[in-house]
Structure formats: C-alpha cells, structure tokens
Tab-separated table of C-alpha atoms and ligand atoms in Angstrom:
chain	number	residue	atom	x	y	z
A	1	UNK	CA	0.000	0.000	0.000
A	2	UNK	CA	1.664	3.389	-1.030
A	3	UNK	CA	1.245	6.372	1.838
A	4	UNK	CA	-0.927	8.856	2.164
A	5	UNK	CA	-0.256	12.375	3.610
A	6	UNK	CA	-2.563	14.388	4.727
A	7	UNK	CA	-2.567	17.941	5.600
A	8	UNK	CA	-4.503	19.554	8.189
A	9	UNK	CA	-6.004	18.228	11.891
A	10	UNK	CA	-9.347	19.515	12.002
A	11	UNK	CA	-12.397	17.352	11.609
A	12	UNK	CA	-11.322	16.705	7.718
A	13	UNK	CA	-8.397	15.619	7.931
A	14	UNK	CA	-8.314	13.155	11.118
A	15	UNK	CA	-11.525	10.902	9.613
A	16	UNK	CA	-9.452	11.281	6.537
A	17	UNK	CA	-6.740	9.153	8.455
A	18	UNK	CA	-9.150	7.222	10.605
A	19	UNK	CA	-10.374	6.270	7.250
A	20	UNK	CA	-6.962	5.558	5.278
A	21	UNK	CA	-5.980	3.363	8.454
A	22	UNK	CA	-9.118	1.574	8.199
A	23	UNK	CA	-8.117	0.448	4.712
A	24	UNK	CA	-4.767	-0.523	5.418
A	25	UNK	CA	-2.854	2.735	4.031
A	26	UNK	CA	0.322	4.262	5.723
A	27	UNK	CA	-0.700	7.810	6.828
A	28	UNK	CA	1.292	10.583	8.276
A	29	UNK	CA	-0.913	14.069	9.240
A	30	UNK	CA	0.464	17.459	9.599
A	31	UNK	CA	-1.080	20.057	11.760
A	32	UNK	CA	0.536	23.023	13.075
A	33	UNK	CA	-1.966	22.039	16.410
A	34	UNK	CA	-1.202	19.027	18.507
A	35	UNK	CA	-5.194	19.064	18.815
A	36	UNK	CA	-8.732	19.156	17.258
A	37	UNK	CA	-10.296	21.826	18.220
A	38	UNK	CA	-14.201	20.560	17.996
A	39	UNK	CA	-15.720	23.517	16.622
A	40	UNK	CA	-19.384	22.733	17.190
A	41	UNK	CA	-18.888	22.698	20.630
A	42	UNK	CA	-16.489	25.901	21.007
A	43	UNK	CA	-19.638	27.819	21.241
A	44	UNK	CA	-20.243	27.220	25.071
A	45	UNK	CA	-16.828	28.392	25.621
A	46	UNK	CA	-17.601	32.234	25.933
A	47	UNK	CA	-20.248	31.309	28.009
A	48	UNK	CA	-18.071	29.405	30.055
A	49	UNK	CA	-20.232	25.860	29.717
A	50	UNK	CA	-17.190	24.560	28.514
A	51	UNK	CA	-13.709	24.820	29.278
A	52	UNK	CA	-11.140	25.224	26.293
A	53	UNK	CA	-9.745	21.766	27.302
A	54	UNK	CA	-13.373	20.379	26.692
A	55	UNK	CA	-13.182	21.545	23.428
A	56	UNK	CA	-9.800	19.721	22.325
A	57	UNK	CA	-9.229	16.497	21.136
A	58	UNK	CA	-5.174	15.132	21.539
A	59	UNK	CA	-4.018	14.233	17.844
A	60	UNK	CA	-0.888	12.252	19.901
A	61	UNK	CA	-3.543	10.174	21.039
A	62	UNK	CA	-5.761	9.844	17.689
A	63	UNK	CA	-2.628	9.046	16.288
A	64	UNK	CA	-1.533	6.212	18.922
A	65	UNK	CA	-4.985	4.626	19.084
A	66	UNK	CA	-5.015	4.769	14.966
A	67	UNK	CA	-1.338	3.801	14.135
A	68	UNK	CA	-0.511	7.043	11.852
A	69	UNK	CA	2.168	9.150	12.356
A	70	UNK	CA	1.748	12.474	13.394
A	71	UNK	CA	3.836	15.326	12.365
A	72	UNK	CA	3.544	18.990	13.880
A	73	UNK	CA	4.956	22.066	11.355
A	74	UNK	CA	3.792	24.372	9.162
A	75	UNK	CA	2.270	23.772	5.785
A	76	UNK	CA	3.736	26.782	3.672
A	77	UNK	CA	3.776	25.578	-0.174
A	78	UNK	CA	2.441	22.765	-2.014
A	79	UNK	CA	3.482	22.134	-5.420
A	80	UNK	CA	1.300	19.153	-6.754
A	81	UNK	CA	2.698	19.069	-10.106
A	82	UNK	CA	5.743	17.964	-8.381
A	83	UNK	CA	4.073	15.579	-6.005
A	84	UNK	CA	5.642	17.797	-3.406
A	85	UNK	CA	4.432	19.940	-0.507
A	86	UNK	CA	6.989	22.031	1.417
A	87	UNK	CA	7.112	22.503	5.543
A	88	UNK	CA	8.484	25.198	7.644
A	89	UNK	CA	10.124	23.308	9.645
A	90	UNK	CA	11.272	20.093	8.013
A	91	UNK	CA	11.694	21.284	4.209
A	92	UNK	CA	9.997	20.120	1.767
A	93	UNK	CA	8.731	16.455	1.320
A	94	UNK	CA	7.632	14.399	-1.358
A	95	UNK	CA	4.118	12.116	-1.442
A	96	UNK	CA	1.971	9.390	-3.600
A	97	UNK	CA	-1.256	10.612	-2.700
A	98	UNK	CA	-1.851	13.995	-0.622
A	99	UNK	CA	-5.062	15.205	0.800
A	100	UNK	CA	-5.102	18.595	1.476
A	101	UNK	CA	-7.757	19.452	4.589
A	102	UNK	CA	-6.193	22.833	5.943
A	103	UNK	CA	-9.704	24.746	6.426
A	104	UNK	CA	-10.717	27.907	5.579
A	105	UNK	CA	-9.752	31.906	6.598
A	106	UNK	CA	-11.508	34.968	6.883
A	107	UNK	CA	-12.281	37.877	4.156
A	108	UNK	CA	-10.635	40.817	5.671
A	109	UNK	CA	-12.436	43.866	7.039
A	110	UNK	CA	-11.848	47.788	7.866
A	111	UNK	CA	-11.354	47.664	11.565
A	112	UNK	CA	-12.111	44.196	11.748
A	113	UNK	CA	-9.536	44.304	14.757
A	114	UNK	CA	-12.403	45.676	16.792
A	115	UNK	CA	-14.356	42.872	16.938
A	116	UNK	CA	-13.634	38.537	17.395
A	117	UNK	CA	-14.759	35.756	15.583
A	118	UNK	CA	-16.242	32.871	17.652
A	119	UNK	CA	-15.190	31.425	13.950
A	120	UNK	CA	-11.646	32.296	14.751
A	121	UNK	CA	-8.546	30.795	16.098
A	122	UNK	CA	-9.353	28.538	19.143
A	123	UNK	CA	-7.686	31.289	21.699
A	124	UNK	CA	-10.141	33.867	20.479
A	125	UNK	CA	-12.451	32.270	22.188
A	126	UNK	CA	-10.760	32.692	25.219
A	127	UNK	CA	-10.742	36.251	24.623
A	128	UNK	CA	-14.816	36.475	23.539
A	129	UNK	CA	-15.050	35.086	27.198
A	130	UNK	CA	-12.651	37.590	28.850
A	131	UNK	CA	-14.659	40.650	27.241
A	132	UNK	CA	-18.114	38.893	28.323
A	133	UNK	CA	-16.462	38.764	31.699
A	134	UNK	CA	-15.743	42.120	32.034
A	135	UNK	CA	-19.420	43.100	30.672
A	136	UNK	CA	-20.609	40.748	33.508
A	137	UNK	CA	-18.639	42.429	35.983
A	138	UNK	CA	-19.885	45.896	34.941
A	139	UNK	CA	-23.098	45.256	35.157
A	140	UNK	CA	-24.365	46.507	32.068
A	141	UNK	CA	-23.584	47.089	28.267
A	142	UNK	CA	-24.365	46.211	25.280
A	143	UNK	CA	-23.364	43.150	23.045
A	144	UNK	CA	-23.679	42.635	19.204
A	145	UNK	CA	-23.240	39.513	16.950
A	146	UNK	CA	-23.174	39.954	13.145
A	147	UNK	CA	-21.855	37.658	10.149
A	148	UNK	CA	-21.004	38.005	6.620
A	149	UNK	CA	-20.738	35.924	3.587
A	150	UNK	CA	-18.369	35.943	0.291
A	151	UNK	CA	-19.945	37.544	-2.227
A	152	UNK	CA	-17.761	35.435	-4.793
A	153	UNK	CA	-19.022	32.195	-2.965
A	154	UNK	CA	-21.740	31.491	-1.393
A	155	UNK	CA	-20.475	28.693	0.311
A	156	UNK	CA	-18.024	31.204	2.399
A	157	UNK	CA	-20.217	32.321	5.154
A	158	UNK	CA	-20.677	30.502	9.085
A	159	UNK	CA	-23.716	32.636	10.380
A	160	UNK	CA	-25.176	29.721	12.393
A	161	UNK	CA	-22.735	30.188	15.724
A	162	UNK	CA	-23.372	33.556	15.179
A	163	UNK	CA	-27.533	32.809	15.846
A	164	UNK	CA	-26.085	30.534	18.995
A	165	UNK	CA	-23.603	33.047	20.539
A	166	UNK	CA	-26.184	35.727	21.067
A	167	UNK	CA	-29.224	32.859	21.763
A	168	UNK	CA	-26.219	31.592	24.590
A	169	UNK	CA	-25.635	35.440	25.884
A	170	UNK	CA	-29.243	35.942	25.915
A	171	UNK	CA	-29.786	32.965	28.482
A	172	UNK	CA	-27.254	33.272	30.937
A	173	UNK	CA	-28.005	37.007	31.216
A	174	UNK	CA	-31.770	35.776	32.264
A	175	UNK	CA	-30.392	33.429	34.431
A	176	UNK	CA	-28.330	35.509	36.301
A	177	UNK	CA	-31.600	37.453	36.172
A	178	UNK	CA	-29.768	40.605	34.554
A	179	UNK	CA	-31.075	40.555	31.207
A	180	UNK	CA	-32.835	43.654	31.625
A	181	UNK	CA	-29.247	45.753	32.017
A	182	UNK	CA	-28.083	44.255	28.829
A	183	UNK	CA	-29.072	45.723	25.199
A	184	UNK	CA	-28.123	42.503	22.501
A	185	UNK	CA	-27.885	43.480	18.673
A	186	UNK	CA	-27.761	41.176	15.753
A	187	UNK	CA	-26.812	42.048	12.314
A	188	UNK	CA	-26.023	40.938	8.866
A	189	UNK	CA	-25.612	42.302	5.826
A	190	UNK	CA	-28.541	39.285	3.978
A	191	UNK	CA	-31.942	40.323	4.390
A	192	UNK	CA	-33.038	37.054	6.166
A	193	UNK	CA	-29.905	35.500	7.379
A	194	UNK	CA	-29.804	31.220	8.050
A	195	UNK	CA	-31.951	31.620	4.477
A	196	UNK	CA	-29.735	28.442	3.826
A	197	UNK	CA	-31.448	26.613	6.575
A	198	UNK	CA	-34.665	26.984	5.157
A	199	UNK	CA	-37.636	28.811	5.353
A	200	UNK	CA	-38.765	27.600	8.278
A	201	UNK	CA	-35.772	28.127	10.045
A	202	UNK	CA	-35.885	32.017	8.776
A	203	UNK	CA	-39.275	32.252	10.503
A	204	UNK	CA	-38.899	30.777	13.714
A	205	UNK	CA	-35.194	32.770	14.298
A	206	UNK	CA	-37.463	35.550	13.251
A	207	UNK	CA	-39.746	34.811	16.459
A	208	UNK	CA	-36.805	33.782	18.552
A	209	UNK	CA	-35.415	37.392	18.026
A	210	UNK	CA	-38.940	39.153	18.460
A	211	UNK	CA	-39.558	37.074	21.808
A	212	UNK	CA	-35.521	37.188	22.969
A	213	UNK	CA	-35.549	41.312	22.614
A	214	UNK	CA	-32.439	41.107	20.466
A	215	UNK	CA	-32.532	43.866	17.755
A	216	UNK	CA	-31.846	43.003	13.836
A	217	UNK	CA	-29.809	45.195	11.931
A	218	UNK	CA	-30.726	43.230	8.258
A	219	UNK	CA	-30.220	43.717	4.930
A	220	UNK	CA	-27.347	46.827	5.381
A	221	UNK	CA	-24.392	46.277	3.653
A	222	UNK	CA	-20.621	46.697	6.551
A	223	UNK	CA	-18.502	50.137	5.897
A	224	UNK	CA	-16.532	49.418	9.019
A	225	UNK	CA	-15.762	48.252	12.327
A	226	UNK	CA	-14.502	51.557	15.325
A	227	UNK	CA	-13.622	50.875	18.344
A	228	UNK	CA	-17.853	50.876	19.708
A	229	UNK	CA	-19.459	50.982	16.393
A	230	UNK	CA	-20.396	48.777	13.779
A	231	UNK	CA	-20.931	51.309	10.442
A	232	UNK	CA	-22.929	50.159	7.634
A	233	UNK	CA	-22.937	51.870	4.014
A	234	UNK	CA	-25.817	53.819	4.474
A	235	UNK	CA	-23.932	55.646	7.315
A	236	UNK	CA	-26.302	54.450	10.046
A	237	UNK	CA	-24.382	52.279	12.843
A	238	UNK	CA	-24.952	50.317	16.039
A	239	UNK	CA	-22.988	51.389	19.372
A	240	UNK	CA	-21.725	48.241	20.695
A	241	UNK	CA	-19.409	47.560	24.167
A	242	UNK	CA	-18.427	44.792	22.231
A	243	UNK	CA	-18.707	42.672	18.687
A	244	UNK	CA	-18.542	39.323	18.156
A	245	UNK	CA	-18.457	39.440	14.163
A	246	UNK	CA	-18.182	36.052	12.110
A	247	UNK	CA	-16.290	37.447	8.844
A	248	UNK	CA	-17.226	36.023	4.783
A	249	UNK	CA	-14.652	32.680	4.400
A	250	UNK	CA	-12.426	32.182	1.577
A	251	UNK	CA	-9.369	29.741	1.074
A	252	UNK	CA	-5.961	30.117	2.778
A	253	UNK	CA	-3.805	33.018	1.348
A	254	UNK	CA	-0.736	30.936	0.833
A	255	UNK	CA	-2.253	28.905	-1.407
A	256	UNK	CA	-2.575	31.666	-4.024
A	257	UNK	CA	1.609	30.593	-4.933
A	258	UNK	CA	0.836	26.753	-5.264
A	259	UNK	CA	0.160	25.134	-8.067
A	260	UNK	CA	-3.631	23.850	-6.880
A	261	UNK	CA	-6.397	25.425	-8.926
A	262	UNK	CA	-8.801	27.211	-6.979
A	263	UNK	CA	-12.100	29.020	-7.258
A	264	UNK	CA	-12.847	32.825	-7.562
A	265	UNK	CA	-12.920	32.750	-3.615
A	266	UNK	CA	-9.504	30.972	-3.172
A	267	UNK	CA	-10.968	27.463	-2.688
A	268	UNK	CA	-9.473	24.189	-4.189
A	269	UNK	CA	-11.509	23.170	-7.379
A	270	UNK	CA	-12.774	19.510	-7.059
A	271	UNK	CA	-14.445	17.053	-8.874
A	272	UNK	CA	-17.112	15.003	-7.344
A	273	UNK	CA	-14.767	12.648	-5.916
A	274	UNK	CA	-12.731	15.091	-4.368
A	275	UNK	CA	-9.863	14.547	-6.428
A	276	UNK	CA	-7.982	18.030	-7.087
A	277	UNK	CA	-8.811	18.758	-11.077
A	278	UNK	CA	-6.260	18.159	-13.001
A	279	UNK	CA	-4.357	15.696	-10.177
A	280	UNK	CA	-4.982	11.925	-9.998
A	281	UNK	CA	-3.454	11.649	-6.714
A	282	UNK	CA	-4.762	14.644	-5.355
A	283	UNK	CA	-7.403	15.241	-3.118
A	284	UNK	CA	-9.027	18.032	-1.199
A	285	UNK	CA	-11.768	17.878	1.641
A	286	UNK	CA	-13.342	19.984	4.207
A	287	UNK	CA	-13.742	23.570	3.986
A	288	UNK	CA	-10.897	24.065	2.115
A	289	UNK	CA	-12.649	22.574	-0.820
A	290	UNK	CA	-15.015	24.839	-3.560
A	291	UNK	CA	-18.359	22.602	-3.330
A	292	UNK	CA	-20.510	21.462	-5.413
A	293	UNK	CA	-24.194	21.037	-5.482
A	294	UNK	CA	-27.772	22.722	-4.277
A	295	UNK	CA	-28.038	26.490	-3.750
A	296	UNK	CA	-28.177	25.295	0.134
A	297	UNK	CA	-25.138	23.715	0.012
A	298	UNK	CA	-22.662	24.112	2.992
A	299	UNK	CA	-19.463	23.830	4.263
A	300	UNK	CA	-20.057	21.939	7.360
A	301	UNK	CA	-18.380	19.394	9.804
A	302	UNK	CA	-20.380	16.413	8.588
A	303	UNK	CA	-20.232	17.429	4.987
A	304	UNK	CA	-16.117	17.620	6.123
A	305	UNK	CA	-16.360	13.668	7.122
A	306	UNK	CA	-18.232	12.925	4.084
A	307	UNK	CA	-15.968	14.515	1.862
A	308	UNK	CA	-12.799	12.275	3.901
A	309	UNK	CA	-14.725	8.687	4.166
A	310	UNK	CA	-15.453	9.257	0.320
A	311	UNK	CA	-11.893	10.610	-0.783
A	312	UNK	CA	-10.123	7.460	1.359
A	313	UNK	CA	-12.632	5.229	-0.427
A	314	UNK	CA	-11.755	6.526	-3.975
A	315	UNK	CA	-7.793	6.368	-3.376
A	316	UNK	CA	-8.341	2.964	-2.556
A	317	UNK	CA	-10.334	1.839	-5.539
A	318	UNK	CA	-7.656	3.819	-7.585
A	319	UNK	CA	-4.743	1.920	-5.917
A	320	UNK	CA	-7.205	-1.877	-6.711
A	321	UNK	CA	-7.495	-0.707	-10.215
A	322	UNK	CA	-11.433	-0.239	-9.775
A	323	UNK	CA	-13.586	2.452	-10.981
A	324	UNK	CA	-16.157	2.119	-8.045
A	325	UNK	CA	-16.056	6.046	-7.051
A	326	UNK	CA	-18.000	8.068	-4.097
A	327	UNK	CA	-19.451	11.151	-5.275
A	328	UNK	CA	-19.644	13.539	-1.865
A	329	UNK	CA	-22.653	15.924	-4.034
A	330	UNK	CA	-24.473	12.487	-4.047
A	331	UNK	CA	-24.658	11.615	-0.070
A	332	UNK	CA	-24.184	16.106	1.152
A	333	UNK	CA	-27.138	17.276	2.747
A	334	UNK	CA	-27.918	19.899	5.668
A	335	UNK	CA	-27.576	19.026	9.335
A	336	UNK	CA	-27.437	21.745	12.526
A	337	UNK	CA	-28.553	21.191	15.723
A	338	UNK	CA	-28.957	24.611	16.016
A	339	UNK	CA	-28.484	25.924	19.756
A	340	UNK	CA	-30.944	28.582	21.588
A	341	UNK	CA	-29.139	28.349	25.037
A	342	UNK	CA	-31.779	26.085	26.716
A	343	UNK	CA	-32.991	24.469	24.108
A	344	UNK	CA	-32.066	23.868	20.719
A	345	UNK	CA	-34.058	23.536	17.421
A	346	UNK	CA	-32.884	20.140	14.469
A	347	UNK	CA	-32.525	21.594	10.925
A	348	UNK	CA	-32.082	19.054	8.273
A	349	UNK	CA	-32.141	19.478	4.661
A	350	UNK	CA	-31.318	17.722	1.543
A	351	UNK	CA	-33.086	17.098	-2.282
A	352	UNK	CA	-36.575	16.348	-1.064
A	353	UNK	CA	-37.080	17.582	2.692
A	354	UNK	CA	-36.850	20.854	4.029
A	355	UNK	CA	-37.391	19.601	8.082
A	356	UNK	CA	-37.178	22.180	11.376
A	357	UNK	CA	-37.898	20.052	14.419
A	358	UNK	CA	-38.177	22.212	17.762
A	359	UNK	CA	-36.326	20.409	20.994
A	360	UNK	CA	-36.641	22.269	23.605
A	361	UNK	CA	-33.812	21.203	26.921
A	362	UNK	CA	-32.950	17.950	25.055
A	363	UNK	CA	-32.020	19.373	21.611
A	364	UNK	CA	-29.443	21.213	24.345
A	365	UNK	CA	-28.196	18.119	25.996
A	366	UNK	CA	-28.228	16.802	22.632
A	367	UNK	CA	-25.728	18.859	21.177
A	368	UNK	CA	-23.842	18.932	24.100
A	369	UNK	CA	-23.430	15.123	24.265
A	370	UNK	CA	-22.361	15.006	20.702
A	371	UNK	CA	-19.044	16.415	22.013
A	372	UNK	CA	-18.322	13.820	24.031
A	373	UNK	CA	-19.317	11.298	21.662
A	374	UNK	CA	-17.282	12.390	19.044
A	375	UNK	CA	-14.098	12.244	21.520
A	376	UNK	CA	-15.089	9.141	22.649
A	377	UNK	CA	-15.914	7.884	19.336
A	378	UNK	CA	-13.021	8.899	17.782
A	379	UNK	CA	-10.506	7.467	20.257
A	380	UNK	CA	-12.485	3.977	19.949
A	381	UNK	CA	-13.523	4.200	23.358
A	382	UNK	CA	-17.235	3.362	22.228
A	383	UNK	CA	-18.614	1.916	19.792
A	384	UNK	CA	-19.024	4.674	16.442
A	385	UNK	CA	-22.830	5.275	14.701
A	386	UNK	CA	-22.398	4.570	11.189
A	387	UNK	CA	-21.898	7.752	9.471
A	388	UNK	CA	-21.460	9.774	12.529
B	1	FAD	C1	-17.988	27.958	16.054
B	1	FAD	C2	-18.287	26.919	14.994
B	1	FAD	C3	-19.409	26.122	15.136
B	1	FAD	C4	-19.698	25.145	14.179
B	1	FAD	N1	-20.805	24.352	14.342
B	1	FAD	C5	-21.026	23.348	13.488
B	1	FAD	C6	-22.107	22.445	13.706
B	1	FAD	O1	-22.876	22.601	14.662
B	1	FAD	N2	-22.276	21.432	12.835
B	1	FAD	C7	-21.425	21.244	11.767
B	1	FAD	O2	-21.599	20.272	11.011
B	1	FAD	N3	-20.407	22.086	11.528
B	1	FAD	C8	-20.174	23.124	12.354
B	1	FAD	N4	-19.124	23.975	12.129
B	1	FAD	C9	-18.309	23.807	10.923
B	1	FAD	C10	-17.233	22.740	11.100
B	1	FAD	O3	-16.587	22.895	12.328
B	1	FAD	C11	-16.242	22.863	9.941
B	1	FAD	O4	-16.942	22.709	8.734
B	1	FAD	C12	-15.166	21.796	10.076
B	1	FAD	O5	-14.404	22.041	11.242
B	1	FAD	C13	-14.261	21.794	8.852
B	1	FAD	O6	-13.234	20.891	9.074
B	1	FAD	P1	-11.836	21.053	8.328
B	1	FAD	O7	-11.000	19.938	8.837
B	1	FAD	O8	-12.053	21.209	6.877
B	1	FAD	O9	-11.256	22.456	8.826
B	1	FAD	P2	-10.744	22.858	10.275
B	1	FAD	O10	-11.565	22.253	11.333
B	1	FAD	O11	-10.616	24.339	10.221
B	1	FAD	O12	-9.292	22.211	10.359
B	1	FAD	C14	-8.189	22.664	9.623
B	1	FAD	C15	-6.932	22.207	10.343
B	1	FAD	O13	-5.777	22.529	9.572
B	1	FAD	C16	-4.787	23.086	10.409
B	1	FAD	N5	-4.001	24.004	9.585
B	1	FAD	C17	-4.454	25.117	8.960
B	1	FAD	N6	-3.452	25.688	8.265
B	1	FAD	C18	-2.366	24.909	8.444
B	1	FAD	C19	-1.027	24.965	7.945
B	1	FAD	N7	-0.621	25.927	7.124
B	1	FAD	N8	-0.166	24.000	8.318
B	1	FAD	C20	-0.557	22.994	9.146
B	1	FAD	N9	-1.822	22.884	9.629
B	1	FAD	C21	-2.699	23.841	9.284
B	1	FAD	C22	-5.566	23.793	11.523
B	1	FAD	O14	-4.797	23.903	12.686
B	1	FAD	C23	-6.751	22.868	11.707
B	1	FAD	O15	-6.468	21.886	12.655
B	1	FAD	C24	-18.833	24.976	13.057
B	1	FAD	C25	-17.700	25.787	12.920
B	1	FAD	C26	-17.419	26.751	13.869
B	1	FAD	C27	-16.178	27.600	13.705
C-alpha cells in the first residue's frame, strides 16, 4: 500500500486518516496544532459551559490509538505538479497521494480588529469570554453579533454560531436574572440570514429574536468596524461595548503561490470525488474545498467527514485498479442542531425535505453530548454510529 499524507487536523483531515488506516494505508498528518479543536462545541466556551480543554481532542492520542504518524509544522507551499508539498520546519517532502484538509480563513475587514470571531482561532475564544467577563462584571452594556458571507461564494459564510452566541448570551443574562441591564444586537448584511437553513428556520429565528428582545440590523451592507461601532454603508451604525463578528470565508492566502487550482474565492476546485482537477493523486476535503451542489449547500463538519470517508474510499479503488467512485454531491445534505441556550431547534435538509424540528432542553443536551461522543468515538472508546 503506497502512503498517504494528509494535511490539516481539524475534523477533515483526522476521519481522513481514521479512514486511510481503516483500509490498510500508511498515513502521516500534519497540523501546526497538537489538537482538534471541535468547533461545534467551542460555542459554550464564551459562556463558560465549557472549558477550552473540553473543546480539544489530543491528535498524539488519535494518532496512537489509529497507528498514523503524526507530524507537527507548518504547511507553507504545495506544489502538486511535483508531487511535493513544502514545511516550515522540516523542508519540503515528497508524497503518492496527498489530501489537502487545511480549512478555511476569513475575508478581511476595515477595523475588523475591533471585533472577534467565535469562527476564529481557538484562543479567540478565550478572549470572547474575557470581554463577556468584564461586561458581567460591569453590570451593564451592550453586546452585538453579526456575520457576513463571500460575495464570490456562497459557500463562504458561518452565520449559524453567530444565531447561537447571542441565543447563549441571551440565556445566561436571564439566568443571572440581569437581562434587563443588557441591550443585545444582531446584524447581517442578507436580508433574512440562516436563508440556507430553510424557510422555516428564517421564521422561527425571526420569532426567537422578536420574543428574545435582540434587535436586527438586516439587509445593510458593513462600511466598518470603530472601536464601539459597527458602520454600515448607508452611514447608520450600532454602538456596541463589544462585537462578536463572524467574517465572509475564503481559502488560505498561501495557497494563491501553489500550483492547486482554486475558485474565484480561493478554494481548491474539485471534482465530485474530491480529487484536485487536473491531479490523480490529489485530493481536497473539508472547507478548504469549492463545493458542489444545491443552492443550500454548505461547508459543514459532517459534509467535512463525508468529503474524507469518500476521498479514502476513492484512493483505494484507484490503488485496486477499480472504478467504483464516491461522489460527496451524491450523499451532502444539511444538518445543525442549532443551539438557543436552553434548548435547541434540528434543521435538516437535503433534495426532497426541508425539516425544522423544535427540541426544547434535550435538543441542548443533545448537542452537548455530541461532544463527548465524538471524543469518545473517535478514540475507539465506544462503539461509532455509522456515518457519525
Ligand atoms: C464555532 C463553529 C461552530 C460550528 N458548528 C457546526 C455544527 O454545529 N455542525 C457542523 O456540522 N459544523 C459546524 N461547524 C463547521 C465545522 O466545524 C467545519 O466545517 C469543520 O471544522 C471543517 O473541518 P476542516 O478539517 O475542513 O477544517 P478545520 O476544522 O478548520 O481544520 C483545519 C486544520 O488545519 C490546520 N491548519 C491550517 N493551516 C495549516 C497549515 N498551514 N499547516 C498545518 N496545519 C494547518 C488547523 O490547525 C486545523 O487543525 C462549526 C464551525 C465553527 C467555527
């Protein structure tokens, strides 16, 4: 069996490996992290209903429990045509197959320092909680949440932890019983955000909102970000003690010197198999990948998994000369457990259903659980779901 590298540690690239192991490959992963940091769950962090540590997953011990080797540097060129990638640390390194899961970054922003994305690096979080702290401790304030797209892409845009930071904010306020000192704003340049989800989904957010008291600044385009303002085109603006803004995504900046082709937002171009066009032996996954597919398409963590489970699958029939291919547009649909602090609300779409199932405390404990099943899962400490 040839091996496989793979670059990236998030939720891509380690069911990528899981995967590659499964089927008898040699892998070795790179991640500038020794850890996963489990994005859906980061949300609680700010919050504090979960500590940072909650939130990570040890690759060391992914790797031990899966036999693949882990490697910790910096991805800073790949040059396919070469079968080569290059790291920071330890040079540049040749490869049979590579699968590139590295993620996504954010469109950049006049003033954008003002603000942090819950979307961000995992330590920002740390710092949404510090400034929620200090609001706490004041007493009073006032907090917005806002989140773009890519105009290029629609595909580049995470609004949904945007919806849960403020529903999250919202509750603990009323159980501290100090909502009433707080003033919450929500804004976004669409003029009905989570559209994506559905229109059900629009119009229960829409009450959620209405019955939370969190004013929605919709449908205004962002000039800027100051210090205590967000200022939109029309030169209105919200006064803000602090802004938790979720910028438009688009592909990593260093890519734009390798030789990958990539989309008018800066994402790897794909075929259905998630082979890199143009590359046999070349495969991208995760966000990091330009999808395919319905206008409600994506980029999520399960759509991530898909993507990995179906590009191992496909090197494998490549390397036992069979054509038997998985096509990820085939099996991607729409999944959130969306959370509202106490309760939490199932949104699942894909070609014929358009479903919004209300789950009020368990949807919470729901979420919340998924967590630890995924660490669990993952380090074979119970039994996994299939596709889960
Ligand atoms: C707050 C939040 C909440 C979310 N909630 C949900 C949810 O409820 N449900 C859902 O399905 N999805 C959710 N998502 C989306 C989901 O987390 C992502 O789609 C998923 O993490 C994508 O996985 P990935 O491996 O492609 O990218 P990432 O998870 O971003 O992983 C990329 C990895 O590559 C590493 N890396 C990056 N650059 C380099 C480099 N140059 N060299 C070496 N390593 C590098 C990073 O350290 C990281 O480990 C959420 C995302 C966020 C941010």
């Amino acid at each position: 069996m040839k091996k496989v590298w793979i670059l990236g540690g998030g939720i891509a690239g380690v069911e990528a490996a899981i995967s590659l192991r499964q089927e008898g490959f040699e892998v070795s992963l790179v991640s500038n992290r020794d850890f996963v940091f489990i994005h859906p769950i980061s949300i609680w962090i700010p919050t504090r209903e979960k500590e940072f540590e909650d939130v990570c997953l040890s690759l060391d011990e992914l790797a031990n429990v899966h036999g693949f080797e882990l490697v910790i540097d910096e991805v800073v060129k790949i040059e396919a045509s070469k079968n080569s990638f290059t790291l920071k640390s330890a040079g540049e390194v040749l490869f049979d197959y590579l699968i590139v899961a590295l993620g996504g970054e954010k469109l950049s922003y006049d003033g954008v320092e003002n603000t942090i994305s819950i979307c961000g690096r995992p330590e920002d979080l740390l710092r949404i909680r510090d400034r929620i702290d200090e609001l706490l401790f004041k007493g009073s304030g006032k907090i917005a949440a806002g989140f773009a797209g890519n105009p290029v892409d629609t595909t580049g845009v995470r609004g949904v932890p945007a919806f849960e930071f403020i529903f999250n904010i919202h509750n603990v306020l009323k159980k501290k019983k100090i909502r009433d000192k707080y003033e919450l704003l929500f804004f976004a340049p669409m003029e009905t955000p989570g559209q994506k989800l559905g229109t059900k989904a629009v119009k229960e957010f829409g009450k959620f909102f209405g019955k939370l008291k969190i004013s929605t600044h919709f449908g205004k385009q962002i000039d800027r970000f100051e210090q205590n303002k967000v200022v939109f085109n029309d030169k209105t603006f919200i006064e803000t003690d602090f802004t938790m803004f979720i910028p438009g995504r688009c592909g990593p900046s260093f890519l734009q010197k390798s030789d990958l082709p990539l989309s008018d937002a800066g994402f790897i171009k794909i075929n259905h198999y998630c082979q890199v066009d143009g590359f046999v032996n070349v495969f991208a996954i995760g966000d990091i990948a330009s999808l395919d597919g319905p206008d409600w398409r994506v980029k999520q963590g399960h759509v991530a998994e898909i993507m990995a489970r179906n590009a191992a699958f496909n090197i494998f029939s490549i390397e036992n000369n069979s054509d038997a291919r998985r096509s990820y547009v085939e099996q991607i649909n729409l999944i959130y457990m969306v959370d509202m602090g106490n309760s939490a609300s199932l949104v699942y779409r894909d070609f014929q259903r358009e479903l919004l199932v209300p789950m009020p405390v368990v949807g919470h404990w729901i979420k919340k659980g998924w967590g630890r099943y995924y660490k669990l899962s993952r380090l074979k400490k119970i039994p996994r779901f299939p596709g889960a």
